[in-house]
Coordinates of C-alpha atoms in Angstrom, one line a residue:
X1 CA 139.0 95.6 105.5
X2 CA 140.1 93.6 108.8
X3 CA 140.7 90.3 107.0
X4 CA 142.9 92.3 104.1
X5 CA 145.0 94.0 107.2
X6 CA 145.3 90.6 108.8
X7 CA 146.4 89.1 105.5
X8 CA 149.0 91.8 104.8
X9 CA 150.3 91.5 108.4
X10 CA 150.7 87.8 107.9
X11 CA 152.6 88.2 104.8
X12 CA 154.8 90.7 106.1
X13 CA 155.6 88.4 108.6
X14 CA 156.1 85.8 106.0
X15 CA 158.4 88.4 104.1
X16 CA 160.3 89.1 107.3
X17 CA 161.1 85.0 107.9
X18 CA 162.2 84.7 104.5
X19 CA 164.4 87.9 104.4
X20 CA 166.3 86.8 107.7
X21 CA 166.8 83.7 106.6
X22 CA 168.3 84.7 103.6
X23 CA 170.4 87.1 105.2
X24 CA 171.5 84.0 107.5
X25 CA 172.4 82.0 104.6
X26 CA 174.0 84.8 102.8
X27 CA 176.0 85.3 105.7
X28 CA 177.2 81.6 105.8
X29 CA 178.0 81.7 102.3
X30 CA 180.0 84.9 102.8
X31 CA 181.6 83.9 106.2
X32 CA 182.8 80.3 104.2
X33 CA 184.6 82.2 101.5

């Protein structure tokens, strides 16, 4: 039960990485417009 709530934190912080990276990117692309 531990390791699955340690797995799901990790991956949520994965999730969080990607999605503000994304937004940075999308930002760029929208700011070069």
């Amino acid at each position: 039960m531990l390791l699955l709530f340690v797995l799901c934190v990790k991956l949520d912080i994965i999730h969080c990485l990607l999605y503000e990276r994304w937004n940075y990117y999308h930002g760029k692309i929208s700011l070069g417009k």
